[in-house]
Short mmCIF file of C-alpha atoms in Angstrom, two decimals:
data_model
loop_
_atom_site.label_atom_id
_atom_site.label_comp_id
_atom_site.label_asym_id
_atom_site.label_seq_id
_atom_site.Cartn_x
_atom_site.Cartn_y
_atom_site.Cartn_z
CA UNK Y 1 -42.83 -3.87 -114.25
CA UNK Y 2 -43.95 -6.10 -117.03
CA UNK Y 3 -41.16 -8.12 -118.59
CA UNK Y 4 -40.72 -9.05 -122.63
CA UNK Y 5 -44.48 -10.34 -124.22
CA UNK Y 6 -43.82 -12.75 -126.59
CA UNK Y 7 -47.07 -14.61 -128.93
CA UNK Y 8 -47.74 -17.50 -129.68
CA UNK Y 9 -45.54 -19.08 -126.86
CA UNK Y 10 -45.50 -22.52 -130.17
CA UNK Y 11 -46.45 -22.58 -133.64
CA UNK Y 12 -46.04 -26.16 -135.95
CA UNK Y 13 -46.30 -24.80 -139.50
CA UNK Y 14 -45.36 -27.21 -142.31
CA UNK Y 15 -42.41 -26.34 -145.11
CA UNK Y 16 -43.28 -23.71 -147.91
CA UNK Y 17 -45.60 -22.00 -144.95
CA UNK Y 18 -45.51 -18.78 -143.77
CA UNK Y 19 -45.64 -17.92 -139.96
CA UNK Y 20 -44.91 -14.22 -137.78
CA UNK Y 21 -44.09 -13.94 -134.51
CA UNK Y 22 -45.06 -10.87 -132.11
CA UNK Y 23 -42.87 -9.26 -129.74
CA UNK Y 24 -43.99 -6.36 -126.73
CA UNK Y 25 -40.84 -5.20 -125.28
CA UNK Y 26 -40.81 -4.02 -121.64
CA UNK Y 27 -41.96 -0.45 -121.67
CA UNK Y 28 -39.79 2.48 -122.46
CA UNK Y 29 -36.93 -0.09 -123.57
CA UNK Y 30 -35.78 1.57 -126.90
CA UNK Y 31 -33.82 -1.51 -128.33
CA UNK Y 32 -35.61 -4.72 -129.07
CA UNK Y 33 -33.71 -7.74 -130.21
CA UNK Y 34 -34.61 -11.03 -132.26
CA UNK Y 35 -32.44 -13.84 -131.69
CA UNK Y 36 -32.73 -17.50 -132.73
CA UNK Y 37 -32.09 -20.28 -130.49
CA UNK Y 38 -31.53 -24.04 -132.45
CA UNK Y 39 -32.01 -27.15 -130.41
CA UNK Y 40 -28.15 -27.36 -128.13
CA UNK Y 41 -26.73 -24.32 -128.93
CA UNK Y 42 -27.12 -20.48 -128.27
CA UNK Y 43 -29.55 -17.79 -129.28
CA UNK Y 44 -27.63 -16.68 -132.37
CA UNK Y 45 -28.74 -12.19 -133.06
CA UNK Y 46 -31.44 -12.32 -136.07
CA UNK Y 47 -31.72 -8.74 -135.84
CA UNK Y 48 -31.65 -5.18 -133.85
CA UNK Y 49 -33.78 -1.99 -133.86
CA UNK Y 50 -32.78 0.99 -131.92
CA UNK Y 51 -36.42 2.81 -131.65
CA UNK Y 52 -38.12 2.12 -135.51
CA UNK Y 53 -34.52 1.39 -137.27
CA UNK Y 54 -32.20 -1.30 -138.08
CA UNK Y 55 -29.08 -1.58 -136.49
CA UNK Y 56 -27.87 -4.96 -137.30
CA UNK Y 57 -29.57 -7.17 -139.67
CA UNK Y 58 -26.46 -8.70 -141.34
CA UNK Y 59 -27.15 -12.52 -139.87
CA UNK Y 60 -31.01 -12.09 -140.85
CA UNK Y 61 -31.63 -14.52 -143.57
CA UNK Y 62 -33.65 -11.69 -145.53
CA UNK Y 63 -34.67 -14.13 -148.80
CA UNK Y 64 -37.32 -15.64 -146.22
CA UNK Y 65 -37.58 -13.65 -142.87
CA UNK Y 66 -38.79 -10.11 -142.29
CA UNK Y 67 -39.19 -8.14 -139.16
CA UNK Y 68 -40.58 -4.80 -138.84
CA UNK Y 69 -40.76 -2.10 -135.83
CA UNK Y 70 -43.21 0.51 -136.92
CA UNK Y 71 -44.01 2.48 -134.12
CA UNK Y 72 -40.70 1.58 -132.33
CA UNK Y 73 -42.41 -0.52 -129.33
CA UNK Y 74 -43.91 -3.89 -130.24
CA UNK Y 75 -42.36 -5.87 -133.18
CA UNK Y 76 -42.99 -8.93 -135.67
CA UNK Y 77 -40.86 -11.34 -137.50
CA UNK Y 78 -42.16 -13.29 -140.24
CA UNK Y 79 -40.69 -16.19 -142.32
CA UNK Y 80 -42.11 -16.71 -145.67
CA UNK Y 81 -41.53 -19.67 -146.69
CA UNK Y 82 -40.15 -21.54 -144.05
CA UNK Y 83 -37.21 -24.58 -144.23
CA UNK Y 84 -36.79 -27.50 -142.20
CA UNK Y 85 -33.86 -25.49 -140.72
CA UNK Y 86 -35.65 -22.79 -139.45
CA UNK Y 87 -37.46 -24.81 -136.71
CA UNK Y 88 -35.69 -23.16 -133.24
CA UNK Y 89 -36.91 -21.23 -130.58
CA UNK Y 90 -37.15 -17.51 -131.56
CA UNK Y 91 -36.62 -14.91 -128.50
CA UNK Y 92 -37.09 -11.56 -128.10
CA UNK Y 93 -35.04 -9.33 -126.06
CA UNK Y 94 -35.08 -5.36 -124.62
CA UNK Y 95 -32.57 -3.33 -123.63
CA UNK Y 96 -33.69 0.11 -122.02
CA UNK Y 97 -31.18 3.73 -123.36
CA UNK Y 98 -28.58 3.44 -126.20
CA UNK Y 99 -25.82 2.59 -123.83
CA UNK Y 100 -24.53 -1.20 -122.55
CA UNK Y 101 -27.63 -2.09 -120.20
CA UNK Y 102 -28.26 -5.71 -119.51
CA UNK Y 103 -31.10 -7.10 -121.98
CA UNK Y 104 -34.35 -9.05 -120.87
CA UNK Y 105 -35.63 -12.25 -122.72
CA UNK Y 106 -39.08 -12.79 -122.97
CA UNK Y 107 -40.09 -16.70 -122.77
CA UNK Y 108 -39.75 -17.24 -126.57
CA UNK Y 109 -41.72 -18.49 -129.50
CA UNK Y 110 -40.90 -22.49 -130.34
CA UNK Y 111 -41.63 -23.28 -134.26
CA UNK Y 112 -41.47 -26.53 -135.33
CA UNK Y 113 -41.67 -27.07 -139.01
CA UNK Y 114 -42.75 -30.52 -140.63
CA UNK Z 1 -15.81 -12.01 -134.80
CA UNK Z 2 -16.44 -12.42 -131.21
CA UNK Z 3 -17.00 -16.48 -130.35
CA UNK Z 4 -17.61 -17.75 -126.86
CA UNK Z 5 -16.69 -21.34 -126.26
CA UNK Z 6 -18.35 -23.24 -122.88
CA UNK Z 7 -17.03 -26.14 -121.39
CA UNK Z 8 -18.13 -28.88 -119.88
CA UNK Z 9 -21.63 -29.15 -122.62
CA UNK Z 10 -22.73 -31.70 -119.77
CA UNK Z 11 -22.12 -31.64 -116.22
CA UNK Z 12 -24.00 -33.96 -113.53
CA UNK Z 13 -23.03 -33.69 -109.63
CA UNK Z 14 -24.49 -34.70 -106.68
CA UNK Z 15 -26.14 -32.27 -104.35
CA UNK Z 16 -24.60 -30.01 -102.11
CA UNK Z 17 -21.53 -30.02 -103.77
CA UNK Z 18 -19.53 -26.78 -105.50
CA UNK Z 19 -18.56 -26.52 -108.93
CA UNK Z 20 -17.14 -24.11 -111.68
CA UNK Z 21 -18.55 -23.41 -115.08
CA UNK Z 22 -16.56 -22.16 -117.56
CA UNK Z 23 -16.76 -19.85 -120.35
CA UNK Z 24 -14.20 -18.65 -122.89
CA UNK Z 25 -14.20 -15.89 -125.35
CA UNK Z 26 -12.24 -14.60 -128.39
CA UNK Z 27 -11.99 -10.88 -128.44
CA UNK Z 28 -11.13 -9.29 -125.41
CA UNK Z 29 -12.66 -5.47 -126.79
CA UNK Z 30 -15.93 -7.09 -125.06
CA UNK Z 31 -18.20 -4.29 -122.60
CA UNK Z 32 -19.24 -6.97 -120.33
CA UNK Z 33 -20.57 -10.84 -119.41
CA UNK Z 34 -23.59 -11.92 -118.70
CA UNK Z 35 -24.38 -15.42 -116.82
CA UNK Z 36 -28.22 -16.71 -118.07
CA UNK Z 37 -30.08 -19.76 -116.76
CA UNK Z 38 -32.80 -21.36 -119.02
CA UNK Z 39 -34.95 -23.85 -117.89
CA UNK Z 40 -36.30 -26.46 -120.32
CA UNK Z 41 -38.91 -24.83 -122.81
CA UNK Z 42 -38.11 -21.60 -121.09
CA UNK Z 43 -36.68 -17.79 -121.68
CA UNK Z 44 -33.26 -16.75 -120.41
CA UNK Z 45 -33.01 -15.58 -116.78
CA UNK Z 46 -29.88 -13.17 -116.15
CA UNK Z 47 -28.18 -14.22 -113.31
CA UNK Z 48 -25.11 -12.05 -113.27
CA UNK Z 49 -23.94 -8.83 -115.24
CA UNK Z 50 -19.98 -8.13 -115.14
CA UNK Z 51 -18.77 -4.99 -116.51
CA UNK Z 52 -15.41 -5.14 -118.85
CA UNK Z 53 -14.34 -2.79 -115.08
CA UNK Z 54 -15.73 -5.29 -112.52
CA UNK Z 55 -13.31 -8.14 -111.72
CA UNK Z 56 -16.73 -9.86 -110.49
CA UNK Z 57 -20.29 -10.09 -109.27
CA UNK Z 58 -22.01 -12.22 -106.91
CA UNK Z 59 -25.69 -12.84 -106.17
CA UNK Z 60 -26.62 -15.39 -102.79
CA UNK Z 61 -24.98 -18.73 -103.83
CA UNK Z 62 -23.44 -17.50 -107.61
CA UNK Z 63 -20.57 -15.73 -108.16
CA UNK Z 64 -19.17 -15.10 -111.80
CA UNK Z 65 -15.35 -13.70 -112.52
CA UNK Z 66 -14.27 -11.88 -115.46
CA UNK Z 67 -10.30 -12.16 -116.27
CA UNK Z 68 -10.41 -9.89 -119.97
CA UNK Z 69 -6.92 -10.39 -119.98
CA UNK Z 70 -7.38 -13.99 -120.66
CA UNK Z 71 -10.25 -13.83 -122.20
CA UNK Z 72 -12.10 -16.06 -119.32
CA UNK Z 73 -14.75 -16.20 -117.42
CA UNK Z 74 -16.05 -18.76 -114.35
CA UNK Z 75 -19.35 -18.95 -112.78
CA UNK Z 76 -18.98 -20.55 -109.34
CA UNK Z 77 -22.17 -21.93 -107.60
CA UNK Z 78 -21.79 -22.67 -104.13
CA UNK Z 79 -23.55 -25.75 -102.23
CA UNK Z 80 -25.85 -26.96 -105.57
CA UNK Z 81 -29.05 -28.24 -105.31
CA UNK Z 82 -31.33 -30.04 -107.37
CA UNK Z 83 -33.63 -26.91 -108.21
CA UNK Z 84 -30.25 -25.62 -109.94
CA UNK Z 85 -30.56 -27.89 -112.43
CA UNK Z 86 -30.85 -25.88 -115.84
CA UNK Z 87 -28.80 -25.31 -119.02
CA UNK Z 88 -26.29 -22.09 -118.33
CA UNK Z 89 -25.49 -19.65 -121.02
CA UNK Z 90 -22.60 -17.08 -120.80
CA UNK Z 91 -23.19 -14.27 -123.51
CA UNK Z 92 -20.01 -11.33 -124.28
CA UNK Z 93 -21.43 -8.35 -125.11
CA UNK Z 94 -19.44 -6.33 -127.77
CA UNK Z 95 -18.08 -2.96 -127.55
CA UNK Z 96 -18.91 -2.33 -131.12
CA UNK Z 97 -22.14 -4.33 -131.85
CA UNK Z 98 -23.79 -3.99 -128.39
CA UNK Z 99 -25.83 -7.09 -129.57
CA UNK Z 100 -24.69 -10.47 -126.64
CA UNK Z 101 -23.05 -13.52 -128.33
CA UNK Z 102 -23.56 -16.40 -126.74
CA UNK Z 103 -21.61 -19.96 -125.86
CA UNK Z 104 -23.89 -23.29 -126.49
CA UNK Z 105 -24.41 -23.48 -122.83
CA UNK Z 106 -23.28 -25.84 -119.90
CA UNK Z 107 -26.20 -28.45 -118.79
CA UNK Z 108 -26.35 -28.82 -115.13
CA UNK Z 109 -28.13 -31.90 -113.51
CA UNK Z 110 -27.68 -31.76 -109.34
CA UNK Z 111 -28.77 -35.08 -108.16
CA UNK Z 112 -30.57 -35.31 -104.83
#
């Protein structure tokens, strides 16, 4: 079984810049996950989709970053424009049924903005 | 709000020895734990899933406890070796938000 496709695996982007991120979640997993990870501390939940809709965006800074899940499988964030602050690693995660199922990472996307 | 607290942030022992990791967590409405490794520049690898019904889990040399009541939770690795060197993450997964929260992690270093 394929695990969590993430892409690019690191992106350097300067301030003011916009950047997305791609996510492929194992297949058949209906919740996919966005988290962001800052340098010495834990992934901190961006955002959650259950199929094609939202079911927690409230710590998604939504002035700058986006994410979308169309077709309910593979996903994108986006961060337009992009801070100093929001350099981090940026993991996705799947979790397969609606229920309390453990959740996969994939490897993560590191941004580093200059 | 759910917040999970890890201590030690740094631990360094030499090899072959065992040692406890510990993990802490404010609301005790939490579904389950689950113990994560992450190398450096890596994902997150679950190690161990503990239902809020399991007391705990153990895979080959790990073995993570759950005490709700207290609102605690241990990972024990047995006989360490240098390969085990990583940064460990405990995450509480809530019964409302089914999203994990996550402590800042315990760095291991296992010197040969």
């Amino acid at each position: 079984e394929a695990g969590v496709a993430q892409s690019p695996r690191y992106k350097i982007i300067e301030k003011r810049q916009s950047v997305a991120f791609w996510c492929n979640p194992i297949s058949g997993h209906a919740t996919l996950y966005w988290y962001q990870q800052i340098l010495g501390q834990g992934p901190k939940l961006l955002i959650q989709f259950q199929n094609n809709g939202v079911v927690d965006d409230s710590q998604l800074p939504k002035d700058r970053f986006s994410a979308e899940r169309l077709k309910g499988v593979d996903s994108t964030l986006k961060i337009q424009p992009a801070k100093l602050e929001d350099s981090a690693v940026y993991l996705c995660a799947s979790r397969s049924g609606t229920g309390y199922h453990e959740q996969y990472f994939g490897p993560g996307t590191r941004l580093t903005v200059t | 709000k759910q917040e999970v607290t890890q201590i030690p942030a740094a631990l360094s022992v030499p090899e072959g020895e065992n040692l406890v990791l510990n993990c802490s967590f404010t609301d005790s409405a939490i579904y389950n734990l689950q113990w994560f490794r992450q190398d450096p520049g890596k994902g997150l690898t679950s190690l161990l899933l503990i239902q809020s019904s399991q007391r705990e889990q153990t895979s080959g040399r790990l073995n993570a406890s759950l005490d709700k009541s207290s609102g605690r939770s241990t990972l024990y690795i047995a006989a360490s070796q240098p390969g085990d060197s990583a940064t460990y993450l405990c995450a509480g997964l809530d019964t409302g938000r089914r999203a994990l929260t996550f402590g800042s992690g315990t760095r291991l270093q296992v010197q040969p």
